[in-house]
């Protein structure tokens, strides 16, 4: 069963993952729909695959046999030309991860979210390390998706926006500064007819001009 799909920024490669005892990752040529290569992911129950903005890295999130989250990072720079992919790092974490996204500027940095946690990740000396966001009163939220601002309108004279947005199934949208790793703004979506009823959020898309 295919559980996740992602496309690289240039729309030349499609990667799909499937759940099972040994997660299989298949790499496809976008234009010809031909299979380029396939390989096993060192985790089970794959739930997310993501290319970095420069397509140099591929990240997968799954779980191990004990139910712990597993984050896997590969070097995908030779994926399309030579059908090669090299494992850079793998880490087991005793947290829930529902979504993970690369920093659009630095492909060695990522941010993830899940039940009662938001974490920033960094690849350093071939090891993935993470730092949690202090959530305070929002520590009981189940965060469902995370997205980084891509700064499409940034200029040399404008301030670079380091914001990361994260949504929860209780209708909260948190704006987090990735430099300070701190919550800046919190918004809550409610239904207009019934103002006390929250809107459950499971997906988020963000541009520098707006989010939806």
mmCIF file of C-alpha atoms in Angstrom:
data_model
loop_
_atom_site.group_PDB
_atom_site.id
_atom_site.type_symbol
_atom_site.label_atom_id
_atom_site.label_comp_id
_atom_site.label_asym_id
_atom_site.label_seq_id
_atom_site.Cartn_x
_atom_site.Cartn_y
_atom_site.Cartn_z
ATOM 1 C CA UNK A 1 0.000 0.000 0.000
ATOM 2 C CA UNK A 2 1.452 3.360 -1.065
ATOM 3 C CA UNK A 3 1.409 5.679 1.954
ATOM 4 C CA UNK A 4 3.274 8.776 0.767
ATOM 5 C CA UNK A 5 4.406 10.543 -2.406
ATOM 6 C CA UNK A 6 6.627 13.557 -3.081
ATOM 7 C CA UNK A 7 7.979 15.415 -6.121
ATOM 8 C CA UNK A 8 11.260 17.277 -6.337
ATOM 9 C CA UNK A 9 11.294 21.040 -6.941
ATOM 10 C CA UNK A 10 12.144 20.694 -10.640
ATOM 11 C CA UNK A 11 9.241 18.245 -11.130
ATOM 12 C CA UNK A 12 11.570 15.681 -12.718
ATOM 13 C CA UNK A 13 11.465 12.954 -10.067
ATOM 14 C CA UNK A 14 8.598 11.381 -8.142
ATOM 15 C CA UNK A 15 9.251 9.284 -5.046
ATOM 16 C CA UNK A 16 6.673 6.972 -3.489
ATOM 17 C CA UNK A 17 6.803 4.997 -0.252
ATOM 18 C CA UNK A 18 4.800 2.047 0.982
ATOM 19 C CA UNK A 19 4.010 0.683 4.406
ATOM 20 C CA UNK A 20 5.063 -2.750 5.563
ATOM 21 C CA UNK A 21 7.689 -4.594 7.561
ATOM 22 C CA UNK A 22 10.336 -3.222 5.204
ATOM 23 C CA UNK A 23 9.261 0.054 3.665
ATOM 24 C CA UNK A 24 9.977 0.174 -0.054
ATOM 25 C CA UNK A 25 10.806 3.501 -1.718
ATOM 26 C CA UNK A 26 10.386 3.741 -5.483
ATOM 27 C CA UNK A 27 11.854 6.508 -7.635
ATOM 28 C CA UNK A 28 10.088 7.450 -10.873
ATOM 29 C CA UNK A 29 10.901 9.681 -13.803
ATOM 30 C CA UNK A 30 8.166 12.318 -13.792
ATOM 31 C CA UNK A 31 7.865 12.807 -17.578
ATOM 32 C CA UNK A 32 8.143 9.189 -18.744
ATOM 33 C CA UNK A 33 6.567 7.532 -15.667
ATOM 34 C CA UNK A 34 9.377 4.970 -15.802
ATOM 35 C CA UNK A 35 10.845 3.431 -12.672
ATOM 36 C CA UNK A 36 14.391 4.716 -12.046
ATOM 37 C CA UNK A 37 15.270 2.653 -9.002
ATOM 38 C CA UNK A 38 13.901 1.267 -5.757
ATOM 39 C CA UNK A 39 15.408 0.654 -2.330
ATOM 40 C CA UNK A 40 14.435 -0.339 1.169
ATOM 41 C CA UNK A 41 13.913 2.249 3.865
ATOM 42 C CA UNK A 42 15.337 1.298 7.298
ATOM 43 C CA UNK A 43 11.968 1.781 8.989
ATOM 44 C CA UNK A 44 8.421 0.481 8.784
ATOM 45 C CA UNK A 45 5.079 2.224 8.272
ATOM 46 C CA UNK A 46 6.419 5.062 6.136
ATOM 47 C CA UNK A 47 4.214 8.113 6.608
ATOM 48 C CA UNK A 48 6.174 10.946 4.983
ATOM 49 C CA UNK A 49 8.724 11.556 2.221
ATOM 50 C CA UNK A 50 10.164 14.991 1.470
ATOM 51 C CA UNK A 51 12.750 16.401 -0.928
ATOM 52 C CA UNK A 52 14.801 19.410 0.122
ATOM 53 C CA UNK A 53 14.273 22.563 -1.939
ATOM 54 C CA UNK A 54 17.560 21.968 -3.819
ATOM 55 C CA UNK A 55 16.758 18.224 -4.238
ATOM 56 C CA UNK A 56 20.092 17.301 -2.634
ATOM 57 C CA UNK A 57 18.453 15.531 0.294
ATOM 58 C CA UNK A 58 15.532 13.160 0.743
ATOM 59 C CA UNK A 59 13.942 12.615 4.139
ATOM 60 C CA UNK A 60 11.624 9.853 5.314
ATOM 61 C CA UNK A 61 9.618 9.465 8.502
ATOM 62 C CA UNK A 62 8.351 6.123 9.720
ATOM 63 C CA UNK A 63 8.523 3.984 12.833
ATOM 64 C CA UNK A 64 10.511 1.059 14.188
ATOM 65 C CA UNK A 65 9.253 -2.262 15.542
ATOM 66 C CA UNK A 66 8.843 -0.684 18.993
ATOM 67 C CA UNK A 67 6.631 2.113 17.701
ATOM 68 C CA UNK A 68 9.243 4.848 18.017
ATOM 69 C CA UNK A 69 9.531 7.445 15.290
ATOM 70 C CA UNK A 70 12.391 7.035 12.821
ATOM 71 C CA UNK A 71 13.791 9.911 10.759
ATOM 72 C CA UNK A 72 15.998 8.941 7.814
ATOM 73 C CA UNK A 73 18.047 11.329 5.672
ATOM 74 C CA UNK A 74 19.691 10.461 2.326
ATOM 75 C CA UNK A 75 21.986 12.232 -0.109
ATOM 76 C CA UNK A 76 19.860 12.296 -3.272
ATOM 77 C CA UNK A 77 22.172 14.418 -5.458
ATOM 78 C CA UNK A 78 22.966 11.458 -7.767
ATOM 79 C CA UNK A 79 19.486 9.971 -7.710
ATOM 80 C CA UNK A 80 18.359 10.913 -11.199
ATOM 81 C CA UNK A 81 21.675 10.744 -13.060
ATOM 82 C CA UNK A 82 23.158 7.568 -11.580
ATOM 83 C CA UNK A 83 20.172 6.041 -9.758
ATOM 84 C CA UNK A 84 22.204 6.242 -6.564
ATOM 85 C CA UNK A 85 21.126 7.318 -3.102
ATOM 86 C CA UNK A 86 23.350 7.318 -0.017
ATOM 87 C CA UNK A 87 22.248 7.118 3.593
ATOM 88 C CA UNK A 88 23.471 10.103 5.602
ATOM 89 C CA UNK A 89 21.809 9.636 8.966
ATOM 90 C CA UNK A 90 19.088 7.769 10.822
ATOM 91 C CA UNK A 91 17.701 8.592 14.246
ATOM 92 C CA UNK A 92 15.104 6.997 16.523
ATOM 93 C CA UNK A 93 12.973 9.380 18.588
ATOM 94 C CA UNK A 94 10.475 8.682 21.345
ATOM 95 C CA UNK A 95 8.001 11.221 19.940
ATOM 96 C CA UNK A 96 5.122 11.283 17.481
ATOM 97 C CA UNK A 97 5.884 12.804 14.060
ATOM 98 C CA UNK A 98 3.026 13.582 11.692
ATOM 99 C CA UNK A 99 4.817 15.890 9.272
ATOM 100 C CA UNK A 100 8.351 17.066 8.473
ATOM 101 C CA UNK A 101 9.567 19.834 6.163
ATOM 102 C CA UNK A 102 12.956 21.058 4.999
ATOM 103 C CA UNK A 103 14.137 24.595 5.553
ATOM 104 C CA UNK A 104 13.763 26.138 2.063
ATOM 105 C CA UNK A 105 17.183 27.833 2.306
ATOM 106 C CA UNK A 106 19.273 25.253 4.183
ATOM 107 C CA UNK A 107 18.743 21.603 3.225
ATOM 108 C CA UNK A 108 20.602 20.459 6.349
ATOM 109 C CA UNK A 109 17.786 21.796 8.542
ATOM 110 C CA UNK A 110 14.229 20.533 8.998
ATOM 111 C CA UNK A 111 11.219 21.039 11.234
ATOM 112 C CA UNK A 112 8.731 18.386 12.342
ATOM 113 C CA UNK A 113 5.482 18.281 14.271
ATOM 114 C CA UNK A 114 3.285 15.703 15.924
ATOM 115 C CA UNK A 115 1.290 15.024 19.043
ATOM 116 C CA UNK A 116 2.428 17.438 21.776
ATOM 117 C CA UNK A 117 5.654 18.402 20.021
ATOM 118 C CA UNK A 118 7.302 20.626 17.416
ATOM 119 C CA UNK A 119 11.015 20.091 16.817
ATOM 120 C CA UNK A 120 13.769 21.662 14.733
ATOM 121 C CA UNK A 121 16.328 19.289 13.208
ATOM 122 C CA UNK A 122 19.859 19.810 11.949
ATOM 123 C CA UNK A 123 22.333 17.533 10.177
ATOM 124 C CA UNK A 124 25.770 18.064 11.685
ATOM 125 C CA UNK A 125 28.760 15.763 11.239
ATOM 126 C CA UNK A 126 26.503 13.083 9.720
ATOM 127 C CA UNK A 127 24.245 13.075 12.781
ATOM 128 C CA UNK A 128 20.683 14.372 13.036
ATOM 129 C CA UNK A 129 20.087 16.426 16.165
ATOM 130 C CA UNK A 130 16.856 18.072 17.256
ATOM 131 C CA UNK A 131 15.702 20.892 19.511
ATOM 132 C CA UNK A 132 12.121 21.155 20.831
ATOM 133 C CA UNK A 133 9.966 24.267 20.764
ATOM 134 C CA UNK A 134 8.728 25.295 24.207
ATOM 135 C CA UNK A 135 4.957 25.057 23.685
ATOM 136 C CA UNK A 136 3.693 26.222 27.075
ATOM 137 C CA UNK A 137 -0.111 26.183 27.173
ATOM 138 C CA UNK A 138 -0.202 24.530 23.717
ATOM 139 C CA UNK A 139 1.792 21.482 24.826
ATOM 140 C CA UNK A 140 -1.341 19.294 24.746
ATOM 141 C CA UNK A 141 -2.084 19.990 21.082
ATOM 142 C CA UNK A 142 -1.886 17.374 18.348
ATOM 143 C CA UNK A 143 -0.024 19.166 15.579
ATOM 144 C CA UNK A 144 -0.896 17.826 12.155
ATOM 145 C CA UNK A 145 1.178 19.774 9.605
ATOM 146 C CA UNK A 146 4.091 22.187 9.380
ATOM 147 C CA UNK A 147 5.274 24.516 6.621
ATOM 148 C CA UNK A 148 8.144 26.975 6.144
ATOM 149 C CA UNK A 149 7.888 30.367 4.449
ATOM 150 C CA UNK A 150 9.690 30.230 1.111
ATOM 151 C CA UNK A 151 10.542 33.975 0.906
ATOM 152 C CA UNK A 152 9.598 34.219 -2.761
ATOM 153 C CA UNK A 153 9.434 38.030 -2.595
ATOM 154 C CA UNK A 154 12.536 38.611 -0.457
ATOM 155 C CA UNK A 155 15.082 41.156 -1.723
ATOM 156 C CA UNK A 156 18.498 42.254 -0.535
ATOM 157 C CA UNK A 157 16.978 45.176 1.330
ATOM 158 C CA UNK A 158 14.024 43.300 2.838
ATOM 159 C CA UNK A 159 14.062 41.337 6.065
ATOM 160 C CA UNK A 160 14.219 37.581 5.554
ATOM 161 C CA UNK A 161 11.217 35.871 7.085
ATOM 162 C CA UNK A 162 12.294 32.892 9.187
ATOM 163 C CA UNK A 163 8.741 31.954 10.147
ATOM 164 C CA UNK A 164 7.493 28.407 10.393
ATOM 165 C CA UNK A 165 3.752 27.748 10.600
ATOM 166 C CA UNK A 166 2.256 24.755 12.347
ATOM 167 C CA UNK A 167 -1.415 23.769 12.623
ATOM 168 C CA UNK A 168 -3.281 21.518 15.030
ATOM 169 C CA UNK A 169 -6.447 19.454 14.868
ATOM 170 C CA UNK A 170 -7.985 21.848 17.413
ATOM 171 C CA UNK A 171 -7.802 24.736 14.945
ATOM 172 C CA UNK A 172 -4.663 26.492 16.202
ATOM 173 C CA UNK A 173 -2.041 27.943 13.835
ATOM 174 C CA UNK A 174 1.288 28.730 15.483
ATOM 175 C CA UNK A 175 3.802 31.070 13.892
ATOM 176 C CA UNK A 176 7.299 30.168 15.092
ATOM 177 C CA UNK A 177 10.587 32.011 14.571
ATOM 178 C CA UNK A 178 13.086 29.406 13.383
ATOM 179 C CA UNK A 179 16.042 31.548 14.453
ATOM 180 C CA UNK A 180 14.933 31.895 18.078
ATOM 181 C CA UNK A 181 12.937 28.615 18.080
ATOM 182 C CA UNK A 182 10.123 30.440 19.857
ATOM 183 C CA UNK A 183 6.390 30.974 19.299
ATOM 184 C CA UNK A 184 5.644 34.467 17.968
ATOM 185 C CA UNK A 185 1.939 34.481 17.093
ATOM 186 C CA UNK A 186 -0.937 32.090 17.789
ATOM 187 C CA UNK A 187 -4.196 32.135 15.849
ATOM 188 C CA UNK A 188 -7.284 29.971 16.175
ATOM 189 C CA UNK A 189 -9.770 29.227 13.424
ATOM 190 C CA UNK A 190 -13.415 28.920 14.401
ATOM 191 C CA UNK A 191 -16.624 28.397 12.475
ATOM 192 C CA UNK A 192 -18.451 31.642 11.721
ATOM 193 C CA UNK A 193 -21.882 30.223 12.515
ATOM 194 C CA UNK A 194 -20.912 28.559 15.757
ATOM 195 C CA UNK A 195 -18.137 30.745 17.148
ATOM 196 C CA UNK A 196 -17.220 28.300 19.895
ATOM 197 C CA UNK A 197 -16.624 25.421 17.507
ATOM 198 C CA UNK A 198 -13.026 24.960 16.339
ATOM 199 C CA UNK A 199 -12.026 24.041 12.809
ATOM 200 C CA UNK A 200 -9.908 20.893 12.715
ATOM 201 C CA UNK A 201 -6.802 21.466 10.562
ATOM 202 C CA UNK A 202 -4.847 18.649 8.945
ATOM 203 C CA UNK A 203 -2.942 20.421 6.157
ATOM 204 C CA UNK A 204 -1.209 23.763 5.717
ATOM 205 C CA UNK A 205 0.300 25.629 2.739
ATOM 206 C CA UNK A 206 2.282 28.822 3.158
ATOM 207 C CA UNK A 207 3.691 31.486 0.856
ATOM 208 C CA UNK A 208 5.457 34.670 1.911
ATOM 209 C CA UNK A 209 2.243 36.595 1.100
ATOM 210 C CA UNK A 210 -0.330 34.366 2.786
ATOM 211 C CA UNK A 211 -1.117 30.947 4.174
ATOM 212 C CA UNK A 212 -4.137 28.718 3.492
#
